[in-house]
Amino acid sequence: MKDLLCDISAFRYWRLPPQVRALCPPLPRPEEDRQRYDLARNPTAAVALGFPLYTLVRSRNKRTCPASIRQRLFLGELPRESVLGTEHGVLITSPLLTAFIMLRHLTDLQLLLVLAEMCGLFAVCALPAALEAELSRAIDSGAISTTFGWVRCPSEDGTASNLWRRDALVLGGDLDRFCSDVCGMRYGNRFIAVSQLVPLGAASPFEVEAYLLLALPRSLGGEGFCGIELNVEVMLSTSARAIVGKSRVYIDLLLSSPDGRRQVAIECQGKASHGRAGDGLRDADRMTALQAMGYDVLLLTHRQISDEDRFRAIVKAICRMLDAEYRDKSSDEQRAETLLRSELFVDWTKLGVIDGKMPVRRKTARSWTAAVLSE
């Protein structure tokens, strides 16, 4: 029987670009490699996924303890369409079942970030040096095609980054159906509570971080702005089109006033090019075109959102643009923001990594969403 990859191993697999997966050989079949000697030497397991591999078992008497394998026990009926085949000799849990199993060792916010990437238009994948070199050789020699649907985003200096652009792995309807399947299961209520906060369609980690700081309820550390949209397509008017030379642009984050009369377009100026090449607010012409159509435009940097004082000034500016009154946060809301910030700005390449015993602070933060949303 084939192994069923789950947890962080499945998450790493879903983060691998297809052009990288094409370079990875199949994993040995368990019945032909009972001692897992071949598995230990397999580059897909050892380099691309990393040891130990996490696999899912459905009954207690199937559990074994090989050194290269860690097992997760899942009793009961699996959600619909949650086990998928691969070309690498193993089965794999779907993106959502992967996240559901990972939540056992994640805080609520970490689970939210994992789901935001799965529901977003990006993946963060730091390739090991050996795999990076193999990918470069394969592309240069024409051995593999570069048209796999995933595009690597350049960094500011033009070099390859860890950020890849792709279609969303999970759509909003998929998330809703999965929540209905896990309702009543152990951890199901916690997963559902977190899923209600997931931004759909973010194009980079920076957009996720900015969205959560602006959109989360103040009781969870955010600013409580309602109706924020991500990567909104805007068809330009004739005059605006003449300014930018394009018929459409994309706004990273669009905030609207409650009456819909005022709108603020926010562009996340990150270290990597996180949007579609040539689209969005990339220069003064695009900003001017949107301003000509009545949008207020703000450029947002990571330094501004990571610094509390700078970010507060940005929030007050947004309130003025939306004709909204800014209200100072209470002491409880300030503590919630401190907790949020302590976990929000992470190394996304290490997101979901199992690092042993959960510290006390993370245990305290583990169920911050469920506690608030149940009130």
Short mmCIF file of N, CA and C in Angstrom, two decimals, residues 161-233:
data_model
loop_
_atom_site.label_atom_id
_atom_site.label_comp_id
_atom_site.label_asym_id
_atom_site.label_seq_id
_atom_site.Cartn_x
_atom_site.Cartn_y
_atom_site.Cartn_z
N SER A 161 13.71 34.78 -6.35
CA SER A 161 13.30 34.84 -4.95
C SER A 161 12.67 33.51 -4.55
N ASN A 162 12.20 33.44 -3.30
CA ASN A 162 11.49 32.26 -2.81
C ASN A 162 9.99 32.35 -3.08
N LEU A 163 9.56 33.43 -3.72
CA LEU A 163 8.14 33.69 -3.95
C LEU A 163 7.76 33.25 -5.37
N TRP A 164 6.71 32.43 -5.45
CA TRP A 164 6.21 31.93 -6.73
C TRP A 164 4.77 32.35 -6.91
N ARG A 165 4.42 32.73 -8.12
CA ARG A 165 3.05 33.09 -8.44
C ARG A 165 2.35 31.89 -9.09
N ARG A 166 1.14 31.60 -8.61
CA ARG A 166 0.36 30.47 -9.14
C ARG A 166 -1.11 30.73 -8.89
N ASP A 167 -1.96 29.90 -9.47
CA ASP A 167 -3.39 29.97 -9.15
C ASP A 167 -3.62 29.44 -7.74
N ALA A 168 -4.73 29.83 -7.15
CA ALA A 168 -5.06 29.38 -5.79
C ALA A 168 -5.24 27.87 -5.76
N LEU A 169 -4.70 27.24 -4.71
CA LEU A 169 -4.93 25.81 -4.51
C LEU A 169 -6.33 25.54 -3.98
N VAL A 170 -6.86 26.51 -3.24
CA VAL A 170 -8.17 26.36 -2.59
C VAL A 170 -9.03 27.57 -2.91
N LEU A 171 -10.24 27.33 -3.37
CA LEU A 171 -11.19 28.41 -3.62
C LEU A 171 -12.15 28.55 -2.43
N GLY A 172 -12.84 29.67 -2.38
CA GLY A 172 -13.74 29.91 -1.25
C GLY A 172 -14.78 28.83 -1.08
N GLY A 173 -15.35 28.33 -2.19
CA GLY A 173 -16.34 27.26 -2.11
C GLY A 173 -15.75 25.97 -1.57
N ASP A 174 -14.50 25.69 -1.94
CA ASP A 174 -13.82 24.50 -1.42
C ASP A 174 -13.68 24.58 0.10
N LEU A 175 -13.34 25.76 0.59
CA LEU A 175 -13.16 25.95 2.03
C LEU A 175 -14.48 25.78 2.76
N ASP A 176 -15.55 26.30 2.19
CA ASP A 176 -16.88 26.16 2.82
C ASP A 176 -17.30 24.69 2.90
N ARG A 177 -17.08 23.96 1.81
CA ARG A 177 -17.47 22.54 1.81
C ARG A 177 -16.65 21.73 2.80
N PHE A 178 -15.37 22.04 2.89
CA PHE A 178 -14.52 21.31 3.83
C PHE A 178 -14.96 21.59 5.26
N CYS A 179 -15.30 22.83 5.55
CA CYS A 179 -15.75 23.17 6.91
C CYS A 179 -17.02 22.40 7.26
N SER A 180 -17.90 22.21 6.31
CA SER A 180 -19.12 21.45 6.59
C SER A 180 -18.78 19.98 6.85
N ASP A 181 -17.71 19.47 6.22
CA ASP A 181 -17.32 18.07 6.42
C ASP A 181 -16.68 17.84 7.79
N VAL A 182 -15.92 18.84 8.29
CA VAL A 182 -15.22 18.64 9.56
C VAL A 182 -16.01 19.15 10.75
N CYS A 183 -17.17 19.73 10.50
CA CYS A 183 -18.02 20.18 11.60
C CYS A 183 -18.39 18.98 12.47
N GLY A 184 -18.13 19.09 13.74
CA GLY A 184 -18.40 17.99 14.66
C GLY A 184 -17.20 17.11 14.93
N MET A 185 -16.16 17.21 14.10
CA MET A 185 -14.94 16.45 14.36
C MET A 185 -14.11 17.14 15.44
N ARG A 186 -13.19 16.37 16.02
CA ARG A 186 -12.23 16.98 16.94
C ARG A 186 -11.41 18.01 16.17
N TYR A 187 -11.22 19.17 16.72
CA TYR A 187 -10.55 20.32 16.12
C TYR A 187 -11.40 21.02 15.06
N GLY A 188 -12.59 20.47 14.75
CA GLY A 188 -13.40 21.04 13.68
C GLY A 188 -13.85 22.46 13.96
N ASN A 189 -14.33 22.74 15.16
CA ASN A 189 -14.80 24.08 15.48
C ASN A 189 -13.67 25.10 15.42
N ARG A 190 -12.50 24.68 15.86
CA ARG A 190 -11.35 25.59 15.81
C ARG A 190 -10.97 25.91 14.36
N PHE A 191 -10.97 24.90 13.52
CA PHE A 191 -10.65 25.11 12.10
C PHE A 191 -11.67 26.05 11.47
N ILE A 192 -12.94 25.83 11.75
CA ILE A 192 -14.00 26.65 11.16
C ILE A 192 -13.87 28.10 11.61
N ALA A 193 -13.56 28.32 12.90
CA ALA A 193 -13.41 29.68 13.42
C ALA A 193 -12.29 30.41 12.70
N VAL A 194 -11.17 29.74 12.49
CA VAL A 194 -10.04 30.37 11.81
C VAL A 194 -10.37 30.61 10.34
N SER A 195 -11.07 29.68 9.71
CA SER A 195 -11.36 29.80 8.27
C SER A 195 -12.20 31.03 7.97
N GLN A 196 -12.98 31.50 8.93
CA GLN A 196 -13.81 32.68 8.71
C GLN A 196 -12.98 33.95 8.51
N LEU A 197 -11.71 33.90 8.90
CA LEU A 197 -10.86 35.09 8.83
C LEU A 197 -9.88 35.05 7.65
N VAL A 198 -9.92 33.99 6.85
CA VAL A 198 -8.91 33.80 5.82
C VAL A 198 -9.11 34.77 4.66
N PRO A 199 -8.08 35.54 4.29
CA PRO A 199 -8.18 36.38 3.08
C PRO A 199 -8.05 35.52 1.83
N LEU A 200 -8.89 35.76 0.84
CA LEU A 200 -8.87 35.02 -0.41
C LEU A 200 -8.20 35.85 -1.50
N GLY A 201 -7.27 35.23 -2.20
CA GLY A 201 -6.69 35.89 -3.37
C GLY A 201 -5.52 36.81 -3.10
N ALA A 202 -4.86 36.70 -1.95
CA ALA A 202 -3.66 37.49 -1.71
C ALA A 202 -2.54 37.03 -2.64
N ALA A 203 -1.69 37.97 -3.06
CA ALA A 203 -0.63 37.65 -4.02
C ALA A 203 0.75 37.57 -3.39
N SER A 204 0.86 37.74 -2.09
CA SER A 204 2.17 37.67 -1.43
C SER A 204 1.97 37.61 0.08
N PRO A 205 2.99 37.15 0.82
CA PRO A 205 2.91 37.21 2.29
C PRO A 205 2.69 38.62 2.81
N PHE A 206 3.31 39.60 2.16
CA PHE A 206 3.15 40.99 2.58
C PHE A 206 1.69 41.40 2.51
N GLU A 207 0.99 41.03 1.43
CA GLU A 207 -0.42 41.37 1.33
C GLU A 207 -1.23 40.71 2.43
N VAL A 208 -0.89 39.48 2.78
CA VAL A 208 -1.59 38.78 3.86
C VAL A 208 -1.38 39.54 5.17
N GLU A 209 -0.15 39.89 5.48
CA GLU A 209 0.16 40.59 6.72
C GLU A 209 -0.55 41.93 6.79
N ALA A 210 -0.51 42.70 5.69
CA ALA A 210 -1.18 44.00 5.67
C ALA A 210 -2.69 43.84 5.82
N TYR A 211 -3.25 42.87 5.12
CA TYR A 211 -4.69 42.62 5.21
C TYR A 211 -5.10 42.29 6.65
N LEU A 212 -4.37 41.39 7.31
CA LEU A 212 -4.76 40.98 8.65
C LEU A 212 -4.65 42.14 9.64
N LEU A 213 -3.61 42.96 9.52
CA LEU A 213 -3.48 44.10 10.41
C LEU A 213 -4.62 45.10 10.22
N LEU A 214 -5.09 45.23 8.99
CA LEU A 214 -6.16 46.18 8.72
C LEU A 214 -7.55 45.60 8.97
N ALA A 215 -7.75 44.31 8.65
CA ALA A 215 -9.10 43.75 8.61
C ALA A 215 -9.51 42.98 9.86
N LEU A 216 -8.57 42.40 10.59
CA LEU A 216 -8.96 41.63 11.77
C LEU A 216 -9.70 42.52 12.76
N PRO A 217 -10.65 41.97 13.50
CA PRO A 217 -11.33 42.75 14.54
C PRO A 217 -10.33 43.30 15.55
N ARG A 218 -10.66 44.41 16.13
CA ARG A 218 -9.76 45.02 17.11
C ARG A 218 -9.54 44.09 18.31
N SER A 219 -10.50 43.27 18.61
CA SER A 219 -10.34 42.33 19.72
C SER A 219 -9.27 41.29 19.43
N LEU A 220 -8.91 41.11 18.14
CA LEU A 220 -7.86 40.17 17.75
C LEU A 220 -6.57 40.88 17.36
N GLY A 221 -6.52 42.20 17.51
CA GLY A 221 -5.30 42.93 17.26
C GLY A 221 -5.27 43.73 15.98
N GLY A 222 -6.31 43.60 15.14
CA GLY A 222 -6.34 44.34 13.89
C GLY A 222 -6.97 45.72 14.06
N GLU A 223 -7.30 46.35 12.93
CA GLU A 223 -7.90 47.68 12.96
C GLU A 223 -9.40 47.65 12.68
N GLY A 224 -9.93 46.51 12.27
CA GLY A 224 -11.37 46.37 12.11
C GLY A 224 -11.98 47.02 10.89
N PHE A 225 -11.18 47.31 9.86
CA PHE A 225 -11.75 47.83 8.62
C PHE A 225 -12.58 46.74 7.94
N CYS A 226 -13.76 47.08 7.48
CA CYS A 226 -14.65 46.11 6.85
C CYS A 226 -14.58 46.23 5.33
N GLY A 227 -14.89 45.14 4.66
CA GLY A 227 -15.02 45.19 3.21
C GLY A 227 -13.74 45.40 2.44
N ILE A 228 -12.61 44.92 2.96
CA ILE A 228 -11.35 45.04 2.22
C ILE A 228 -11.30 43.97 1.13
N GLU A 229 -10.96 44.39 -0.08
CA GLU A 229 -10.84 43.47 -1.21
C GLU A 229 -9.38 43.37 -1.63
N LEU A 230 -8.98 42.18 -2.08
CA LEU A 230 -7.60 41.93 -2.50
C LEU A 230 -7.53 41.76 -4.01
N ASN A 231 -6.48 42.34 -4.60
CA ASN A 231 -6.21 42.19 -6.03
C ASN A 231 -7.45 42.44 -6.88
N VAL A 232 -7.94 43.66 -6.76
CA VAL A 232 -9.16 44.07 -7.46
C VAL A 232 -8.80 44.59 -8.86
N GLU A 233 -9.46 44.01 -9.86
CA GLU A 233 -9.24 44.45 -11.23
C GLU A 233 -10.03 45.73 -11.49
#
